[in-house]
Short mmCIF file of C-alpha atoms and ligand atoms in Angstrom, two decimals:
data_model
loop_
_atom_site.label_atom_id
_atom_site.label_comp_id
_atom_site.label_asym_id
_atom_site.label_seq_id
_atom_site.Cartn_x
_atom_site.Cartn_y
_atom_site.Cartn_z
CA MET A 73 -0.05 -0.01 0.04
CA GLY A 74 1.29 3.40 -1.04
CA GLU A 75 0.86 6.89 0.44
CA PRO A 76 -2.26 8.64 -0.55
CA ILE A 77 -2.24 12.21 -1.98
CA LEU A 78 -5.16 14.65 -2.62
CA LEU A 79 -4.41 17.83 -4.70
CA THR A 80 -7.09 20.34 -5.35
CA THR A 81 -7.42 23.60 -7.09
CA TRP A 82 -7.63 26.96 -5.03
CA ALA A 83 -7.47 27.57 -1.39
CA PHE A 84 -11.13 26.48 -0.90
CA GLY A 85 -9.93 23.05 -1.80
CA GLN A 86 -8.30 22.59 1.65
CA ALA A 87 -11.65 22.35 3.49
CA ALA A 88 -12.91 19.96 0.83
CA ASN A 89 -9.81 17.91 1.04
CA ALA A 90 -10.39 17.65 4.87
CA VAL A 91 -13.75 15.98 4.14
CA ALA A 92 -12.37 13.37 1.63
CA TRP A 93 -9.04 12.71 3.45
CA PRO A 94 -10.08 10.21 6.21
CA GLY A 95 -11.61 7.85 3.64
CA LEU A 96 -8.56 8.09 1.36
CA LEU A 97 -6.15 7.60 4.25
CA ALA A 98 -8.11 4.54 5.42
CA GLY A 99 -7.47 3.01 1.96
CA GLY A 100 -10.62 4.19 0.17
CA ASP A 101 -10.79 4.53 -3.57
CA GLY A 102 -9.45 7.72 -5.00
CA LEU A 103 -12.55 8.32 -7.14
CA ASP A 104 -14.65 8.34 -3.91
CA ALA A 105 -12.31 10.98 -2.65
CA VAL A 106 -12.48 13.09 -5.79
CA GLU A 107 -16.32 12.95 -5.77
CA ALA A 108 -16.45 13.93 -2.09
CA VAL A 109 -14.10 16.87 -2.58
CA CYS A 110 -16.18 18.20 -5.60
CA ARG A 111 -19.39 17.69 -3.75
CA HIS A 112 -18.28 19.65 -0.82
CA VAL A 113 -17.38 22.57 -3.03
CA GLU A 114 -20.50 22.23 -5.02
CA LEU A 115 -22.56 22.98 -1.84
CA ASP A 116 -20.34 25.83 -0.72
CA GLU A 117 -22.25 29.05 -1.54
CA ALA A 118 -19.15 31.08 -1.11
CA VAL A 119 -17.55 29.61 -4.31
CA GLU A 120 -19.08 31.65 -7.06
CA SER A 121 -18.13 29.44 -9.96
CA VAL A 122 -19.05 25.95 -8.79
CA GLY A 123 -22.45 24.33 -7.96
CA LEU A 124 -24.86 26.08 -5.72
CA GLY A 125 -22.86 29.35 -5.42
CA GLY A 126 -22.18 29.37 -9.17
CA LEU A 127 -23.09 32.55 -10.96
CA PRO A 128 -25.52 32.11 -13.89
CA ASP A 129 -25.32 32.91 -17.65
CA ALA A 130 -26.55 36.12 -19.19
CA GLU A 131 -30.06 34.92 -19.10
CA GLY A 132 -29.99 34.03 -15.43
CA GLN A 133 -29.81 30.33 -15.81
CA VAL A 134 -27.17 28.34 -14.04
CA THR A 135 -25.66 25.50 -16.09
CA LEU A 136 -23.29 23.11 -14.43
CA ASP A 137 -20.45 21.05 -15.93
CA GLY A 138 -18.43 18.20 -14.41
CA CYS A 139 -16.36 15.13 -15.25
CA VAL A 140 -14.52 12.30 -13.60
CA MET A 141 -11.68 10.16 -15.14
CA ARG A 142 -9.71 7.16 -14.12
CA GLY A 143 -8.14 6.44 -17.54
CA PRO A 144 -8.81 6.54 -21.31
CA ALA A 145 -11.41 3.84 -21.10
CA ARG A 146 -12.98 5.01 -17.91
CA CYS A 147 -14.31 8.54 -17.91
CA GLY A 148 -17.60 10.33 -17.79
CA SER A 149 -18.87 13.82 -18.17
CA VAL A 150 -21.93 16.17 -18.15
CA CYS A 151 -22.39 19.72 -19.31
CA SER A 152 -25.09 22.31 -19.26
CA MET A 153 -27.15 20.60 -16.70
CA SER A 154 -29.62 22.33 -14.39
CA PHE A 155 -31.27 19.64 -12.44
CA CYS A 156 -29.11 19.24 -9.36
CA PRO A 157 -25.91 20.87 -8.04
CA HIS A 158 -23.81 17.78 -8.25
CA PRO A 159 -22.57 17.35 -11.81
CA VAL A 160 -19.48 15.41 -10.58
CA SER A 161 -21.81 12.74 -9.27
CA VAL A 162 -23.88 12.56 -12.42
CA ALA A 163 -20.67 12.42 -14.49
CA ARG A 164 -19.53 9.42 -12.44
CA ARG A 165 -22.94 7.76 -13.12
CA VAL A 166 -22.50 8.38 -16.80
CA MET A 167 -19.17 6.62 -16.59
CA GLU A 168 -20.47 3.65 -14.50
CA GLU A 169 -24.06 3.22 -15.76
CA SER A 170 -24.24 4.34 -19.35
CA ALA A 171 -22.73 3.32 -22.65
CA HIS A 172 -21.54 6.95 -23.22
CA VAL A 173 -18.84 9.38 -22.03
CA MET A 174 -20.65 12.65 -22.20
CA LEU A 175 -24.24 13.79 -21.83
CA ALA A 176 -25.38 17.41 -22.46
CA GLY A 177 -28.18 19.76 -21.47
CA PRO A 178 -31.76 18.28 -21.24
CA GLY A 179 -30.30 14.82 -21.80
CA ALA A 180 -28.02 15.04 -18.92
CA ASP A 181 -30.81 16.37 -16.61
CA ALA A 182 -33.13 13.53 -17.78
CA PHE A 183 -30.42 10.98 -17.15
CA SER A 184 -29.78 12.56 -13.68
CA ALA A 185 -33.52 12.23 -12.81
CA ALA A 186 -33.60 8.72 -14.11
CA GLN A 187 -30.72 7.77 -12.00
CA GLY A 188 -32.50 8.97 -8.89
CA PHE A 189 -30.65 12.26 -8.26
CA GLU A 190 -33.04 14.59 -6.58
CA ALA A 191 -33.82 17.97 -8.13
CA GLY A 192 -32.25 20.58 -5.96
CA VAL A 193 -31.45 24.27 -5.71
CA VAL A 194 -28.85 25.22 -8.36
CA LEU A 195 -28.96 29.03 -8.02
CA SER A 196 -28.36 30.61 -4.63
CA GLU A 197 -30.03 33.83 -3.53
CA TRP A 198 -26.66 35.55 -3.46
CA ALA A 199 -25.94 34.36 -7.02
CA ARG A 200 -29.28 35.43 -8.11
CA ALA A 201 -28.86 38.85 -6.62
CA ARG A 202 -25.47 39.24 -8.23
CA TRP A 203 -26.98 38.36 -11.64
CA ALA A 204 -29.80 40.89 -11.11
CA GLU A 205 -27.27 43.64 -10.34
CA TRP A 206 -25.15 42.80 -13.33
CA ARG A 207 -28.20 42.73 -15.62
CA ALA A 208 -29.51 46.01 -14.35
CA ARG A 209 -26.13 47.53 -15.26
CA LEU A 210 -26.44 46.41 -18.88
CA PRO A 211 -27.04 49.37 -21.37
CA SER A 212 -30.13 47.70 -22.88
CA PRO A 213 -33.75 47.17 -21.82
CA PHE A 214 -33.43 44.11 -19.68
CA PRO A 215 -35.77 44.23 -16.74
CA PRO A 216 -34.14 41.87 -14.18
CA THR A 217 -36.51 38.99 -13.59
CA ALA A 218 -35.91 36.41 -10.99
CA PRO A 219 -34.80 33.07 -12.31
CA SER A 220 -36.21 30.08 -10.36
CA THR A 221 -34.08 28.41 -7.90
CA LEU A 222 -35.24 24.77 -8.18
CA GLY A 223 -34.32 21.98 -10.45
CA GLY A 224 -35.18 22.18 -14.00
CA PRO A 225 -34.60 25.17 -16.19
CA SER A 226 -33.69 28.06 -14.04
CA GLY A 227 -33.95 30.82 -16.44
CA PRO A 228 -36.84 33.00 -17.39
CA PRO A 229 -40.23 31.23 -17.85
CA VAL A 230 -41.39 30.19 -21.27
CA GLY A 231 -43.35 32.98 -22.88
CA ASP A 232 -41.16 35.59 -21.21
CA ALA A 233 -41.58 38.65 -23.38
CA ARG A 234 -38.15 40.27 -22.61
CA PRO A 235 -35.92 41.07 -25.61
CA ALA A 236 -33.57 38.33 -26.51
CA TYR A 237 -30.13 38.52 -25.04
CA ASN A 238 -27.89 40.44 -27.32
CA PRO A 239 -24.12 39.78 -26.79
CA ALA A 240 -23.24 43.03 -28.46
CA ASN A 241 -24.59 44.81 -25.32
CA VAL A 242 -22.36 42.94 -22.98
CA SER A 243 -19.02 44.66 -22.71
CA SER A 244 -16.92 41.99 -21.09
CA PRO A 245 -18.50 39.17 -19.39
CA ALA A 246 -15.05 37.62 -19.09
CA SER A 247 -13.75 40.42 -16.91
CA ASP A 248 -16.35 39.71 -14.27
CA ALA A 249 -15.65 35.98 -14.59
CA ALA A 250 -12.00 36.63 -14.15
CA ARG A 251 -12.68 37.72 -10.57
CA SER A 252 -14.10 34.51 -9.53
CA HIS A 253 -12.31 31.57 -8.19
CA ASP A 254 -13.25 29.15 -11.00
CA THR A 255 -13.31 25.49 -11.34
CA VAL A 256 -12.64 22.95 -8.61
CA ALA A 257 -10.44 20.29 -10.04
CA VAL A 258 -9.06 17.52 -7.95
CA LEU A 259 -6.46 14.76 -8.55
CA ALA A 260 -6.13 11.77 -6.13
CA LEU A 261 -3.62 8.95 -5.70
CA ASP A 262 -4.97 6.28 -3.54
CA ALA A 263 -3.13 3.80 -1.42
CA ALA A 264 -3.68 1.10 -4.04
CA GLY A 265 -1.84 3.41 -6.55
CA ASN A 266 -4.79 4.43 -8.66
CA LEU A 267 -5.00 7.91 -10.06
CA SER A 268 -8.40 9.58 -10.31
CA GLY A 269 -9.52 12.98 -11.24
CA GLY A 270 -12.65 15.17 -11.33
CA CYS A 271 -13.81 18.73 -12.18
CA SER A 272 -16.96 20.65 -11.30
CA THR A 273 -17.86 24.26 -12.57
CA SER A 274 -20.69 26.50 -13.42
CA GLY A 275 -18.47 27.99 -15.98
CA MET A 276 -17.83 31.76 -16.74
CA ALA A 277 -20.10 34.15 -15.04
CA TRP A 278 -22.64 35.94 -17.37
CA LYS A 279 -21.61 33.57 -20.24
CA LEU A 280 -23.57 33.31 -23.42
CA PRO A 281 -26.33 30.82 -23.08
CA GLY A 282 -24.93 27.54 -24.43
CA ARG A 283 -21.41 28.23 -23.65
CA VAL A 284 -19.39 25.32 -22.47
CA GLY A 285 -15.86 25.58 -21.19
CA ASP A 286 -12.99 23.20 -20.75
CA SER A 287 -13.93 21.54 -17.47
CA PRO A 288 -16.28 18.81 -18.72
CA LEU A 289 -14.23 18.11 -21.88
CA ILE A 290 -11.91 15.03 -21.27
CA GLY A 291 -8.38 16.14 -22.28
CA HIS A 292 -9.03 19.74 -21.81
CA GLY A 293 -10.02 20.34 -18.16
CA LEU A 294 -8.92 17.00 -17.01
CA TYR A 295 -6.91 14.03 -18.20
CA VAL A 296 -5.79 10.95 -16.28
CA HIS A 297 -3.63 8.04 -17.54
CA PRO A 298 -3.07 5.38 -14.95
CA ALA A 299 0.44 4.73 -16.02
CA HIS A 300 1.61 8.31 -16.88
CA GLY A 301 -0.11 10.79 -14.71
CA ALA A 302 -3.00 13.05 -14.10
CA ALA A 303 -3.50 16.71 -14.87
CA ALA A 304 -6.36 19.21 -14.59
CA ALA A 305 -7.03 22.98 -15.24
CA THR A 306 -8.83 25.79 -13.76
CA GLY A 307 -9.34 29.38 -15.19
CA LYS A 308 -10.48 30.57 -18.51
CA GLY A 309 -11.53 27.62 -20.53
CA GLU A 310 -11.27 29.44 -23.79
CA LEU A 311 -7.42 29.50 -23.31
CA VAL A 312 -7.36 25.82 -22.69
CA MET A 313 -9.67 24.37 -25.30
CA GLY A 314 -7.45 24.91 -28.27
CA LEU A 315 -4.54 23.23 -26.73
CA CYS A 316 -5.96 20.17 -24.91
CA SER A 317 -3.86 21.31 -22.01
CA SER A 318 -4.47 18.52 -19.60
CA PHE A 319 -3.76 15.96 -22.19
CA ASP A 320 -0.77 17.98 -23.29
CA ALA A 321 0.65 17.91 -19.64
CA VAL A 322 0.07 14.18 -19.28
CA GLU A 323 1.84 13.57 -22.61
CA ARG A 324 4.70 15.45 -21.42
CA MET A 325 4.77 13.30 -18.26
CA ARG A 326 4.65 10.25 -20.53
CA SER A 327 7.70 11.59 -22.32
CA GLY A 328 9.63 11.80 -19.03
CA ALA A 329 8.83 15.28 -17.71
CA SER A 330 8.20 15.79 -14.04
CA PRO A 331 4.86 17.17 -13.12
CA ARG A 332 6.31 20.75 -12.54
CA GLU A 333 8.14 20.48 -16.10
CA ALA A 334 4.89 19.22 -17.63
CA LEU A 335 2.80 22.07 -16.39
CA GLY A 336 5.29 24.57 -17.34
CA GLY A 337 5.35 23.26 -20.83
CA ALA A 338 1.53 23.09 -21.12
CA LEU A 339 1.05 26.66 -19.69
CA GLY A 340 3.83 27.87 -21.91
CA ARG A 341 1.96 26.66 -24.93
CA ILE A 342 -1.10 28.75 -23.67
CA ARG A 343 1.18 31.82 -23.36
CA GLU A 344 2.63 31.19 -26.80
CA GLU A 345 -0.68 30.73 -28.70
CA HIS A 346 -2.81 33.39 -26.93
CA ASP A 347 -2.61 37.11 -26.87
CA LEU A 348 -3.31 37.15 -23.15
CA ALA A 349 -5.18 39.94 -21.44
CA ALA A 350 -3.79 41.16 -18.10
CA ASP A 351 -6.46 39.25 -16.08
CA ASP A 352 -6.31 36.08 -18.12
CA GLN A 353 -5.69 33.16 -15.74
CA VAL A 354 -5.15 29.43 -16.17
CA ALA A 355 -3.73 27.34 -13.41
CA MET A 356 -3.03 23.66 -13.56
CA ILE A 357 -2.35 20.82 -11.20
CA ALA A 358 -0.51 17.54 -11.91
CA LEU A 359 0.20 14.27 -10.14
CA SER A 360 2.41 11.40 -11.20
CA PRO A 361 1.61 7.65 -10.33
CA HIS A 362 4.60 7.87 -8.06
CA GLY A 363 3.24 10.72 -5.94
CA GLU A 364 5.11 13.63 -7.44
CA TRP A 365 2.87 16.75 -7.74
CA ALA A 366 2.88 20.22 -8.99
CA GLY A 367 0.58 23.38 -9.18
CA ALA A 368 1.39 26.09 -11.67
CA ALA A 369 -0.26 29.12 -13.08
CA LEU A 370 0.01 31.85 -15.60
CA ARG A 371 -0.46 34.44 -12.84
CA PRO A 372 0.51 34.44 -9.18
CA ASP A 373 -3.01 34.86 -7.67
CA TYR A 374 -3.59 31.18 -7.53
CA ARG A 375 -3.23 28.46 -4.75
CA SER A 376 -3.38 24.62 -4.77
CA ALA A 377 -4.57 22.72 -1.68
CA LEU A 378 -2.40 19.69 -1.02
CA ARG A 379 -3.09 16.86 1.51
CA THR A 380 -0.60 14.12 2.24
CA THR A 381 0.16 12.05 5.25
CA THR A 382 2.60 14.77 6.31
CA ARG A 383 1.11 18.01 4.85
CA ASP A 384 -2.11 19.85 4.85
CA GLU A 385 -1.32 23.12 3.11
CA VAL A 386 -2.29 25.77 0.64
CA VAL A 387 0.58 26.16 -1.76
CA PRO A 388 1.56 28.92 -4.14
CA PRO A 389 2.09 28.04 -7.85
CA ASP A 390 5.44 27.02 -9.25
CA PRO A 391 6.19 27.99 -11.85
CA VAL A 392 4.27 31.20 -12.59
CA LEU A 393 4.64 31.94 -16.25
CA CYS A 394 3.49 35.70 -16.34
CA ALA A 395 4.66 37.73 -13.39
N1 LIG B 23 -12.69 26.46 -16.40
C1 LIG B 23 -13.96 26.54 -16.44
C2 LIG B 23 -14.61 27.17 -17.61
O1 LIG B 23 -13.92 27.90 -18.35
O2 LIG B 23 -15.73 26.92 -17.81
#
């Protein structure tokens, strides 16, 4: 039996790690730990880009994305679901109980209901109020109407006579989103030596309806290969999705790079290929099958939460590519 490790994005991951750690330390499966970490964050209303605290899209509808992965033949994902606040658990069920890898939108919600997940609140009062404030600031006639908070579509009711959302009226939804903490991604190495990973997010605040980011996309927001390593991303998905950054990092580990070198390389590709704005952020975590780990970022305002048998820490990124 080896030493277990939990590595989670952002400082809020430390409290979530604490929930999952006893089971992992006792020899539990890493996938259970990954799911427990994500579920904890999904219910934390203070985290404004995951689960219940997640800020909605421009029309006031929260859509949630998540995925889990154990290896190329064992992964599951959901995106644009609005039924319950636990996309990570539904993604795991897609992996374990369906013949598919990814379900989207109403199909994901229907699958979730059929699997017995209870419809639950997906839009907190706080997030709803933030959306109403944002919408009221828009320079177009958008009377803020209250989206519903229970499972099912959380946007305006059918037949709502408001004018259609016009992206030309939104100056920069990304700049609002850049202030949020973003995706929870977690990697685990369990005592049996299995690597597991998971992600959960509500995506970018005030996004265009229908927008999906990197987090539920296998190879982009998360990739796990049992023999070579695991990597996951948090931050602005649009910077990750053209580069398959998590797959890129694991491929670098497959070629002999350490997790730190692999993340430096994958983030370096993002810096090379994009004309980065000052607040553009992507951070990544990586874990090898031997327990080597790293957390790195484009910008310094990122932290990883690490839990091992000897450490319970919030760790600054290394390397940081854009000072
Ligand atoms: N990284 C989460 C997203 O861009 O949706």
